[in-house]
Amino acid sequence: MKPPVAPPDWSRWLVPPAALSVHLSIGQAYAWSVFKPPLESALHLSGTQSALPFQLGIVMLGLSAAFGGTFVERNGPRWAMTVALVCFSSGFLIAALGAATGQYWLIVFGYGFVGGIGLGIGYISPVSTLIKWFPDRPGMATGIAIMGFGGGALIASPWSARMLDAFGADADGIALAFLVHGLTYAVFMALGVLLVRVPRTEGARGPGVPGALEGPQVSARQAVRTPQFWCLWVVLCMNVTAGIGILEKAAPMITDFFADTATPVSVSAAAGFVALLSAANMAGRIGWSSASDLIGRKNVYRVYLGAGALMYLLIARFGDTSKPLFICCTLVILSFYGGGFATVPAYLKDLFGTYQVGAIHGRLLTAWSTAGVLGPLIVNRVADHQEAAGRHGSGLYGLSFAIMIGLLLVGFVANELVRPVHPRHHIPAPREADDDHAAAHTPT
């Protein structure tokens, strides 16, 4: 499979829809909670057991992105999207077999391990290609694609729930729903595989497409040896920890905050709040990443981390006195959470160039895996301890919010320490051109 090189008249605006078809599909991962209650009932599982496929999927996302990033750069976006298609869809098919036969380990292996590999490879597959097509607007380009990952659950959640209503919430109904998911996503992701193209070599890209390999270029191996990479690792980890701490416990959190007031929050209202947070997450991915093209990556992360700490402070001090204040602050935090994901590939491009930005991005996503454990652990563990100490309502979260403010300030300092990469880490200019040419013509 050769990376498909765009003809002279190819429009670069066809590439974001190709990326979006993959990210909207793998974004289904955020809708896994729809399957938790039926699985617990049909297969007699605990809540911890039913969460295992999702947890393993996120772990495999980080690991496959970190270890597979170099292969994605070497083999091109069509190869990567094909691998993502096969793994993600096969994961659903294996999970369908597990549900039909009552073998829960097959669901964990299929959705979590095999599907998780598809998540990681699919997540990073379009990044470097989009940046090479849009070196003038990298934040906007990656924001369009990564917005799909945040918004995939808005499609998958009602669709999955409707299928379970139609097929039944027993083991056979779950198996059939998994089967339909696997086949449908295979078709949808195939559109991206067929549509994606890499830009032509420098000087032959056609009108209106600026060159990508301009400025300093750093390989993935050298990038991880720079302080800039690890500063960004801390920045991303702190920003994601702050966002996922609210996202993971959103419904019980808003219920607890107003449980002792004259207007408690109902179950349906709490569910609506979760949907609002998902919309803010998705909107932040395209809105803030596009803004970073205008005000700069470092400045937009100053907003994420500095204003994020302020939002947490406002919730901790006044959140239980005003529902509009609580909702507005949490929506802003979740927009920063989504924006952080979408902006970081462009930040990497600014620092390390486009030479192996996909591989560098994959390695950086280990910060997501860490934050995925750290954020929920902080909020849930502190709430449990506070409850054991006799506190209730908003008092369950005061300490955890103070910790989040501290983490965001750590991220703010790390962002301030980011400087241009020292020239000793740059690759020679002739090698840039040779590797750019080889990436477009070498069979895989």
Short mmCIF file of C-alpha atoms in Angstrom, two decimals:
data_model
loop_
_atom_site.label_atom_id
_atom_site.label_comp_id
_atom_site.label_asym_id
_atom_site.label_seq_id
_atom_site.Cartn_x
_atom_site.Cartn_y
_atom_site.Cartn_z
CA MET A 1 0.00 0.00 0.00
CA LYS A 2 1.54 3.29 -1.12
CA PRO A 3 0.68 6.61 0.50
CA PRO A 4 -1.75 8.19 -2.00
CA VAL A 5 -0.19 11.38 -3.39
CA ALA A 6 -2.66 14.11 -4.31
CA PRO A 7 -2.94 15.13 -7.97
CA PRO A 8 -2.22 18.79 -8.81
CA ASP A 9 -5.89 19.82 -8.72
CA TRP A 10 -6.72 18.04 -5.43
CA SER A 11 -8.45 20.27 -2.88
CA ARG A 12 -6.91 20.15 0.57
CA TRP A 13 -10.39 20.70 2.02
CA LEU A 14 -11.21 17.06 1.21
CA VAL A 15 -8.67 15.87 3.79
CA PRO A 16 -10.45 17.06 6.99
CA PRO A 17 -13.63 15.07 6.12
CA ALA A 18 -11.45 11.98 5.63
CA ALA A 19 -9.97 12.47 9.09
CA LEU A 20 -13.38 13.26 10.55
CA SER A 21 -14.83 9.96 9.30
CA VAL A 22 -12.26 8.10 11.41
CA HIS A 23 -12.50 10.27 14.52
CA LEU A 24 -16.31 10.30 14.59
CA SER A 25 -16.18 6.51 14.53
CA ILE A 26 -13.56 5.91 17.22
CA GLY A 27 -15.21 8.62 19.34
CA GLN A 28 -17.78 5.93 20.15
CA ALA A 29 -15.48 5.05 23.06
CA TYR A 30 -16.98 7.91 25.07
CA ALA A 31 -20.41 6.24 24.73
CA TRP A 32 -19.36 2.94 26.35
CA SER A 33 -21.45 3.74 29.44
CA VAL A 34 -24.59 2.95 27.40
CA PHE A 35 -23.57 -0.72 27.40
CA LYS A 36 -22.62 -0.92 31.08
CA PRO A 37 -26.06 -1.53 32.68
CA PRO A 38 -27.18 -4.13 30.07
CA LEU A 39 -23.87 -5.99 30.39
CA GLU A 40 -24.06 -5.98 34.18
CA SER A 41 -27.58 -7.41 34.04
CA ALA A 42 -27.06 -9.92 31.21
CA LEU A 43 -23.67 -11.28 32.30
CA HIS A 44 -23.97 -10.65 36.06
CA LEU A 45 -21.05 -8.23 36.24
CA SER A 46 -20.06 -5.63 38.79
CA GLY A 47 -19.68 -1.99 37.88
CA THR A 48 -15.90 -2.36 38.02
CA GLN A 49 -16.00 -5.33 35.65
CA SER A 50 -18.28 -3.61 33.15
CA ALA A 51 -15.89 -0.62 33.02
CA LEU A 52 -12.88 -2.82 32.20
CA PRO A 53 -13.27 -2.83 28.37
CA PHE A 54 -13.33 0.98 28.30
CA GLN A 55 -10.41 1.31 30.71
CA LEU A 56 -8.29 -1.15 28.75
CA GLY A 57 -9.25 0.62 25.52
CA ILE A 58 -7.95 3.96 26.83
CA VAL A 59 -4.73 2.33 28.07
CA MET A 60 -4.22 0.70 24.67
CA LEU A 61 -4.98 4.02 22.98
CA GLY A 62 -2.04 5.63 24.74
CA LEU A 63 0.31 2.67 24.27
CA SER A 64 -0.49 2.05 20.59
CA ALA A 65 -0.22 5.78 19.83
CA ALA A 66 3.15 5.95 21.58
CA PHE A 67 4.65 2.82 20.04
CA GLY A 68 2.89 3.00 16.68
CA GLY A 69 3.48 6.66 15.90
CA THR A 70 6.72 6.02 14.03
CA PHE A 71 5.06 3.36 11.85
CA VAL A 72 2.23 5.79 11.09
CA GLU A 73 4.75 8.39 9.91
CA ARG A 74 6.70 5.83 7.90
CA ASN A 75 3.77 4.14 6.17
CA GLY A 76 1.41 7.05 5.68
CA PRO A 77 -2.20 7.90 6.58
CA ARG A 78 -3.94 5.34 4.36
CA TRP A 79 -2.03 2.47 5.99
CA ALA A 80 -2.76 3.88 9.46
CA MET A 81 -6.46 4.42 8.79
CA THR A 82 -6.73 0.89 7.39
CA VAL A 83 -5.11 -0.57 10.51
CA ALA A 84 -7.46 1.52 12.66
CA LEU A 85 -10.48 0.32 10.64
CA VAL A 86 -9.52 -3.35 10.92
CA CYS A 87 -8.72 -3.22 14.64
CA PHE A 88 -11.63 -1.05 15.74
CA SER A 89 -14.25 -2.95 13.74
CA SER A 90 -12.75 -6.34 14.60
CA GLY A 91 -12.89 -5.37 18.27
CA PHE A 92 -16.67 -4.98 18.01
CA LEU A 93 -17.02 -8.27 16.14
CA ILE A 94 -14.99 -10.13 18.77
CA ALA A 95 -17.04 -8.43 21.49
CA ALA A 96 -20.22 -9.54 19.70
CA LEU A 97 -19.00 -13.14 19.81
CA GLY A 98 -18.20 -12.75 23.50
CA ALA A 99 -21.67 -11.40 24.29
CA ALA A 100 -23.39 -14.12 22.24
CA THR A 101 -21.45 -16.92 23.97
CA GLY A 102 -21.41 -15.36 27.43
CA GLN A 103 -17.59 -15.12 27.42
CA TYR A 104 -16.90 -11.74 28.98
CA TRP A 105 -13.15 -12.05 28.50
CA LEU A 106 -13.78 -11.91 24.74
CA ILE A 107 -15.57 -8.58 25.18
CA VAL A 108 -12.63 -7.23 27.18
CA PHE A 109 -10.12 -8.58 24.67
CA GLY A 110 -12.09 -7.47 21.62
CA TYR A 111 -13.30 -4.01 22.59
CA GLY A 112 -10.51 -3.18 25.03
CA PHE A 113 -7.34 -4.68 23.57
CA VAL A 114 -7.95 -5.05 19.82
CA GLY A 115 -10.33 -2.09 19.56
CA GLY A 116 -8.02 -0.01 21.76
CA ILE A 117 -5.21 -0.45 19.24
CA GLY A 118 -7.59 0.88 16.60
CA LEU A 119 -8.36 3.84 18.87
CA GLY A 120 -4.70 4.81 19.23
CA ILE A 121 -3.66 4.35 15.60
CA GLY A 122 -6.86 5.98 14.37
CA TYR A 123 -6.46 8.94 16.71
CA ILE A 124 -3.00 9.91 15.43
CA SER A 125 -3.42 8.71 11.82
CA PRO A 126 -4.53 12.04 10.25
CA VAL A 127 -2.55 14.45 12.44
CA SER A 128 0.70 14.87 10.51
CA THR A 129 -1.15 14.75 7.17
CA LEU A 130 -3.51 17.54 8.20
CA ILE A 131 -0.64 19.67 9.46
CA LYS A 132 1.26 19.17 6.20
CA TRP A 133 -1.82 20.20 4.22
CA PHE A 134 -2.55 23.20 6.49
CA PRO A 135 0.78 24.55 7.75
CA ASP A 136 -0.83 27.99 7.71
CA ARG A 137 -3.74 26.88 9.95
CA PRO A 138 -2.66 23.75 11.81
CA GLY A 139 -4.81 24.44 14.88
CA MET A 140 -7.99 24.67 12.85
CA ALA A 141 -7.16 21.58 10.77
CA THR A 142 -6.40 19.28 13.68
CA GLY A 143 -9.29 20.78 15.62
CA ILE A 144 -11.76 19.69 12.93
CA ALA A 145 -10.60 16.08 13.14
CA ILE A 146 -10.17 15.83 16.90
CA MET A 147 -13.55 17.50 17.34
CA GLY A 148 -14.95 14.29 15.86
CA PHE A 149 -13.49 12.21 18.69
CA GLY A 150 -15.18 14.44 21.24
CA GLY A 151 -18.46 14.46 19.31
CA GLY A 152 -18.58 10.79 18.37
CA ALA A 153 -20.44 9.96 21.57
CA LEU A 154 -23.21 12.43 20.72
CA ILE A 155 -24.02 10.18 17.77
CA ALA A 156 -23.14 6.82 19.31
CA SER A 157 -25.01 7.24 22.62
CA PRO A 158 -28.58 7.64 21.28
CA TRP A 159 -27.87 5.26 18.40
CA SER A 160 -26.64 2.53 20.75
CA ALA A 161 -29.53 3.08 23.16
CA ARG A 162 -32.05 2.80 20.35
CA MET A 163 -30.48 -0.42 19.10
CA LEU A 164 -30.64 -1.94 22.57
CA ASP A 165 -34.31 -0.95 22.78
CA ALA A 166 -34.97 -2.60 19.41
CA PHE A 167 -32.80 -5.72 19.82
CA GLY A 168 -33.25 -6.20 23.54
CA ALA A 169 -30.89 -5.62 26.46
CA ASP A 170 -30.11 -9.32 26.93
CA ALA A 171 -26.90 -11.02 25.77
CA ASP A 172 -28.23 -11.67 22.25
CA GLY A 173 -29.38 -8.06 21.84
CA ILE A 174 -26.03 -6.73 23.02
CA ALA A 175 -24.23 -9.08 20.61
CA LEU A 176 -26.35 -7.87 17.70
CA ALA A 177 -25.74 -4.23 18.64
CA PHE A 178 -21.97 -4.86 18.73
CA LEU A 179 -22.19 -6.56 15.33
CA VAL A 180 -24.04 -3.62 13.75
CA HIS A 181 -21.52 -1.21 15.27
CA GLY A 182 -18.57 -3.12 13.85
CA LEU A 183 -19.97 -3.36 10.32
CA THR A 184 -21.28 0.21 10.19
CA TYR A 185 -18.07 1.77 11.45
CA ALA A 186 -16.07 -0.30 8.97
CA VAL A 187 -18.02 1.22 6.09
CA PHE A 188 -17.83 4.75 7.49
CA MET A 189 -14.09 4.58 8.22
CA ALA A 190 -13.48 3.14 4.73
CA LEU A 191 -14.64 6.47 3.31
CA GLY A 192 -11.72 8.14 5.05
CA VAL A 193 -9.29 5.47 3.81
CA LEU A 194 -10.38 6.06 0.21
CA LEU A 195 -10.46 9.86 0.46
CA VAL A 196 -7.21 10.65 2.26
CA ARG A 197 -4.22 11.97 0.27
CA VAL A 198 -0.75 13.22 1.19
CA PRO A 199 0.44 16.51 -0.31
CA ARG A 200 2.80 16.44 -3.26
CA THR A 201 6.51 17.13 -2.80
CA GLU A 202 7.65 20.69 -2.21
CA GLY A 203 7.27 22.86 -5.28
CA ALA A 204 4.58 20.67 -6.80
CA ARG A 205 1.67 21.09 -4.41
CA GLY A 206 -0.54 23.20 -6.60
CA PRO A 207 -1.83 26.74 -6.04
CA GLY A 208 -2.83 27.94 -2.61
CA VAL A 209 -1.04 25.22 -0.63
CA PRO A 210 2.01 26.48 1.31
CA GLY A 211 5.00 24.28 1.92
CA ALA A 212 5.02 22.16 5.05
CA LEU A 213 8.69 21.32 5.64
CA GLU A 214 9.73 24.85 6.49
CA GLY A 215 11.72 25.88 9.53
CA PRO A 216 13.48 23.60 12.04
CA GLN A 217 12.62 19.88 11.94
CA VAL A 218 13.16 17.42 14.80
CA SER A 219 12.85 13.64 14.72
CA ALA A 220 10.69 11.78 17.24
CA ARG A 221 13.77 10.17 18.80
CA GLN A 222 15.37 13.58 19.41
CA ALA A 223 12.11 15.22 20.50
CA VAL A 224 11.74 13.02 23.60
CA ARG A 225 15.24 14.09 24.65
CA THR A 226 14.27 17.76 24.80
CA PRO A 227 12.90 19.62 27.84
CA GLN A 228 10.22 21.10 25.57
CA PHE A 229 8.62 17.67 25.04
CA TRP A 230 8.43 16.96 28.77
CA CYS A 231 7.14 20.43 29.56
CA LEU A 232 4.33 19.83 27.06
CA TRP A 233 3.77 16.37 28.57
CA VAL A 234 3.16 18.02 31.95
CA VAL A 235 0.97 20.71 30.36
CA LEU A 236 -1.26 18.16 28.62
CA CYS A 237 -1.42 15.86 31.65
CA MET A 238 -2.46 18.65 34.02
CA ASN A 239 -5.06 20.07 31.61
CA VAL A 240 -6.61 16.66 30.93
CA THR A 241 -6.59 15.73 34.63
CA ALA A 242 -8.55 18.88 35.45
CA GLY A 243 -11.14 18.23 32.74
CA ILE A 244 -11.61 14.51 33.16
CA GLY A 245 -12.00 14.92 36.91
CA ILE A 246 -15.31 16.69 36.23
CA LEU A 247 -16.32 14.69 33.15
CA GLU A 248 -16.01 11.30 34.84
CA LYS A 249 -18.20 12.29 37.83
CA ALA A 250 -20.39 14.96 36.26
CA ALA A 251 -23.87 13.62 37.06
CA PRO A 252 -23.32 12.77 40.75
CA MET A 253 -21.27 15.95 41.20
CA ILE A 254 -24.03 18.37 40.18
CA THR A 255 -26.52 16.31 42.19
CA ASP A 256 -24.34 16.52 45.31
CA PHE A 257 -23.67 20.25 44.93
CA PHE A 258 -27.38 21.14 45.09
CA ALA A 259 -28.72 18.24 47.17
CA ASP A 260 -29.14 20.44 50.25
CA THR A 261 -30.74 23.38 48.43
CA ALA A 262 -34.37 24.22 47.75
CA THR A 263 -33.93 23.18 44.09
CA PRO A 264 -32.16 19.81 43.94
CA VAL A 265 -31.09 18.41 40.57
CA SER A 266 -33.15 15.53 39.16
CA VAL A 267 -31.69 12.47 37.44
CA SER A 268 -32.90 13.65 34.03
CA ALA A 269 -31.46 17.14 34.60
CA ALA A 270 -28.13 15.61 35.59
CA ALA A 271 -28.15 13.60 32.35
CA GLY A 272 -28.83 16.79 30.42
CA PHE A 273 -25.88 18.40 32.18
CA VAL A 274 -23.63 15.57 31.00
CA ALA A 275 -24.82 16.16 27.42
CA LEU A 276 -24.01 19.86 27.76
CA LEU A 277 -20.51 19.00 28.93
CA SER A 278 -20.02 16.75 25.89
CA ALA A 279 -21.11 19.59 23.61
CA ALA A 280 -18.67 21.99 25.32
CA ASN A 281 -15.91 19.40 24.96
CA MET A 282 -16.60 19.13 21.23
CA ALA A 283 -17.00 22.88 20.65
CA GLY A 284 -13.75 23.62 22.50
CA ARG A 285 -11.83 21.32 20.19
CA ILE A 286 -12.57 23.37 17.09
CA GLY A 287 -13.09 26.78 18.71
CA TRP A 288 -10.01 27.05 20.91
CA SER A 289 -7.70 25.28 18.45
CA SER A 290 -8.75 27.71 15.71
CA ALA A 291 -8.18 30.60 18.11
CA SER A 292 -4.64 29.32 18.70
CA ASP A 293 -3.85 30.05 15.03
CA LEU A 294 -4.56 33.71 15.80
CA ILE A 295 -3.17 34.24 19.31
CA GLY A 296 -0.51 31.52 19.41
CA ARG A 297 -0.28 28.14 21.06
CA LYS A 298 1.49 29.30 24.23
CA ASN A 299 -1.10 32.02 24.82
CA VAL A 300 -4.05 29.71 24.39
CA TYR A 301 -2.58 27.27 26.91
CA ARG A 302 -2.18 30.19 29.30
CA VAL A 303 -5.95 30.57 28.96
CA TYR A 304 -6.62 26.84 29.45
CA LEU A 305 -4.50 26.59 32.60
CA GLY A 306 -4.86 30.04 34.15
CA ALA A 307 -8.56 30.56 33.46
CA GLY A 308 -9.18 26.88 34.26
CA ALA A 309 -7.74 27.38 37.74
CA LEU A 310 -9.99 30.45 38.16
CA MET A 311 -13.06 28.45 37.11
CA TYR A 312 -12.27 25.77 39.70
CA LEU A 313 -11.82 28.46 42.36
CA LEU A 314 -15.20 30.00 41.52
CA ILE A 315 -16.92 26.61 41.73
CA ALA A 316 -15.25 25.78 45.05
CA ARG A 317 -16.21 29.12 46.62
CA PHE A 318 -19.60 29.92 45.09
CA GLY A 319 -20.68 26.91 43.01
CA ASP A 320 -23.31 25.65 45.47
CA THR A 321 -25.02 29.06 45.60
CA SER A 322 -25.78 29.42 41.89
CA LYS A 323 -26.61 26.76 39.33
CA PRO A 324 -25.87 29.05 36.36
CA LEU A 325 -22.42 29.81 37.80
CA PHE A 326 -21.70 26.13 38.41
CA ILE A 327 -22.84 25.11 34.92
CA CYS A 328 -21.02 27.96 33.14
CA CYS A 329 -17.74 27.29 34.94
CA THR A 330 -17.83 23.55 34.27
CA LEU A 331 -18.69 24.14 30.62
CA VAL A 332 -15.67 26.44 30.29
CA ILE A 333 -13.42 23.84 31.95
CA LEU A 334 -14.65 21.13 29.56
CA SER A 335 -14.11 23.43 26.57
CA PHE A 336 -10.51 23.83 27.77
CA TYR A 337 -10.26 20.05 28.14
CA GLY A 338 -11.30 19.50 24.53
CA GLY A 339 -9.29 22.44 23.26
CA GLY A 340 -6.14 21.09 24.91
CA PHE A 341 -6.38 17.86 22.92
CA ALA A 342 -6.94 19.67 19.64
CA THR A 343 -4.28 22.33 20.10
CA VAL A 344 -1.38 20.15 21.19
CA PRO A 345 -0.56 18.74 17.69
CA ALA A 346 -0.18 22.29 16.38
CA TYR A 347 1.97 23.19 19.42
CA LEU A 348 4.18 20.20 18.60
CA LYS A 349 4.40 21.34 14.98
CA ASP A 350 5.51 24.80 16.10
CA LEU A 351 8.28 23.34 18.24
CA PHE A 352 9.42 20.26 16.30
CA GLY A 353 8.25 20.83 12.72
CA THR A 354 6.20 18.44 10.60
CA TYR A 355 8.91 15.84 9.91
CA GLN A 356 7.66 13.27 12.47
CA VAL A 357 4.97 15.22 14.28
CA GLY A 358 2.57 12.26 14.26
CA ALA A 359 5.08 10.04 16.04
CA ILE A 360 5.86 12.78 18.56
CA HIS A 361 2.14 13.28 19.16
CA GLY A 362 1.73 9.56 19.79
CA ARG A 363 4.42 9.59 22.45
CA LEU A 364 2.88 12.66 24.09
CA LEU A 365 -0.49 10.90 24.42
CA THR A 366 0.92 8.82 27.28
CA ALA A 367 0.08 11.97 29.26
CA TRP A 368 -3.60 11.26 28.46
CA SER A 369 -3.31 7.71 29.79
CA THR A 370 -1.77 9.04 33.00
CA ALA A 371 -4.42 11.73 33.40
CA GLY A 372 -7.17 9.20 32.71
CA VAL A 373 -6.15 7.44 35.90
CA LEU A 374 -5.13 10.52 37.92
CA GLY A 375 -8.23 12.73 37.45
CA PRO A 376 -10.94 10.23 38.47
CA LEU A 377 -8.69 8.90 41.25
CA ILE A 378 -8.32 12.34 42.84
CA VAL A 379 -12.01 13.26 42.69
CA ASN A 380 -13.40 9.87 43.73
CA ARG A 381 -10.84 9.10 46.44
CA VAL A 382 -11.19 12.54 48.05
CA ALA A 383 -15.00 12.36 47.90
CA ASP A 384 -14.97 8.94 49.57
CA HIS A 385 -12.71 10.20 52.37
CA GLN A 386 -14.78 13.33 52.86
CA GLU A 387 -17.98 11.29 53.05
CA ALA A 388 -16.39 8.98 55.59
CA ALA A 389 -15.50 12.08 57.62
CA GLY A 390 -19.18 13.09 57.69
CA ARG A 391 -19.19 15.77 55.01
CA HIS A 392 -21.83 15.96 52.30
CA GLY A 393 -23.00 18.04 49.36
CA SER A 394 -20.41 20.40 47.90
CA GLY A 395 -18.15 19.64 50.87
CA LEU A 396 -17.24 16.36 49.21
CA TYR A 397 -15.29 18.20 46.49
CA GLY A 398 -13.57 21.20 48.11
CA LEU A 399 -10.25 19.44 48.68
CA SER A 400 -10.17 17.78 45.25
CA PHE A 401 -10.87 21.14 43.57
CA ALA A 402 -7.99 22.70 45.51
CA ILE A 403 -5.75 19.88 44.23
CA MET A 404 -6.94 20.55 40.67
CA ILE A 405 -6.11 24.25 41.03
CA GLY A 406 -2.61 23.29 42.16
CA LEU A 407 -2.15 20.92 39.22
CA LEU A 408 -3.31 23.56 36.74
CA LEU A 409 -0.80 26.03 38.19
CA VAL A 410 1.93 23.40 37.77
CA GLY A 411 0.87 23.09 34.12
CA PHE A 412 0.89 26.90 33.77
CA VAL A 413 4.50 27.05 34.97
CA ALA A 414 5.49 24.20 32.64
CA ASN A 415 3.96 26.08 29.71
CA GLU A 416 5.93 29.20 30.64
CA LEU A 417 9.15 27.15 30.53
CA VAL A 418 8.62 26.14 26.88
CA ARG A 419 11.24 27.71 24.62
CA PRO A 420 12.31 27.08 20.99
CA VAL A 421 14.16 23.79 20.53
CA HIS A 422 17.95 24.08 20.54
CA PRO A 423 19.47 23.76 17.04
CA ARG A 424 21.53 20.73 18.11
CA HIS A 425 18.31 18.68 17.98
CA HIS A 426 17.43 19.74 14.41
CA ILE A 427 17.89 17.32 11.53
CA PRO A 428 19.91 18.51 8.49
CA ALA A 429 17.93 20.29 5.80
CA PRO A 430 18.86 17.86 2.97
CA ARG A 431 17.49 14.95 5.00
CA GLU A 432 14.16 16.74 5.35
CA ALA A 433 13.70 16.86 1.61
CA ASP A 434 14.86 13.26 1.11
CA ASP A 435 12.52 11.90 3.77
CA ASP A 436 9.60 13.99 2.52
CA HIS A 437 10.12 12.54 -0.94
CA ALA A 438 10.50 9.00 0.38
CA ALA A 439 7.36 9.24 2.50
CA ALA A 440 5.37 10.01 -0.61
CA HIS A 441 6.84 7.26 -2.83
CA THR A 442 8.06 4.36 -0.74
CA PRO A 443 5.82 1.24 -0.86
CA THR A 444 4.69 -0.15 2.49
#
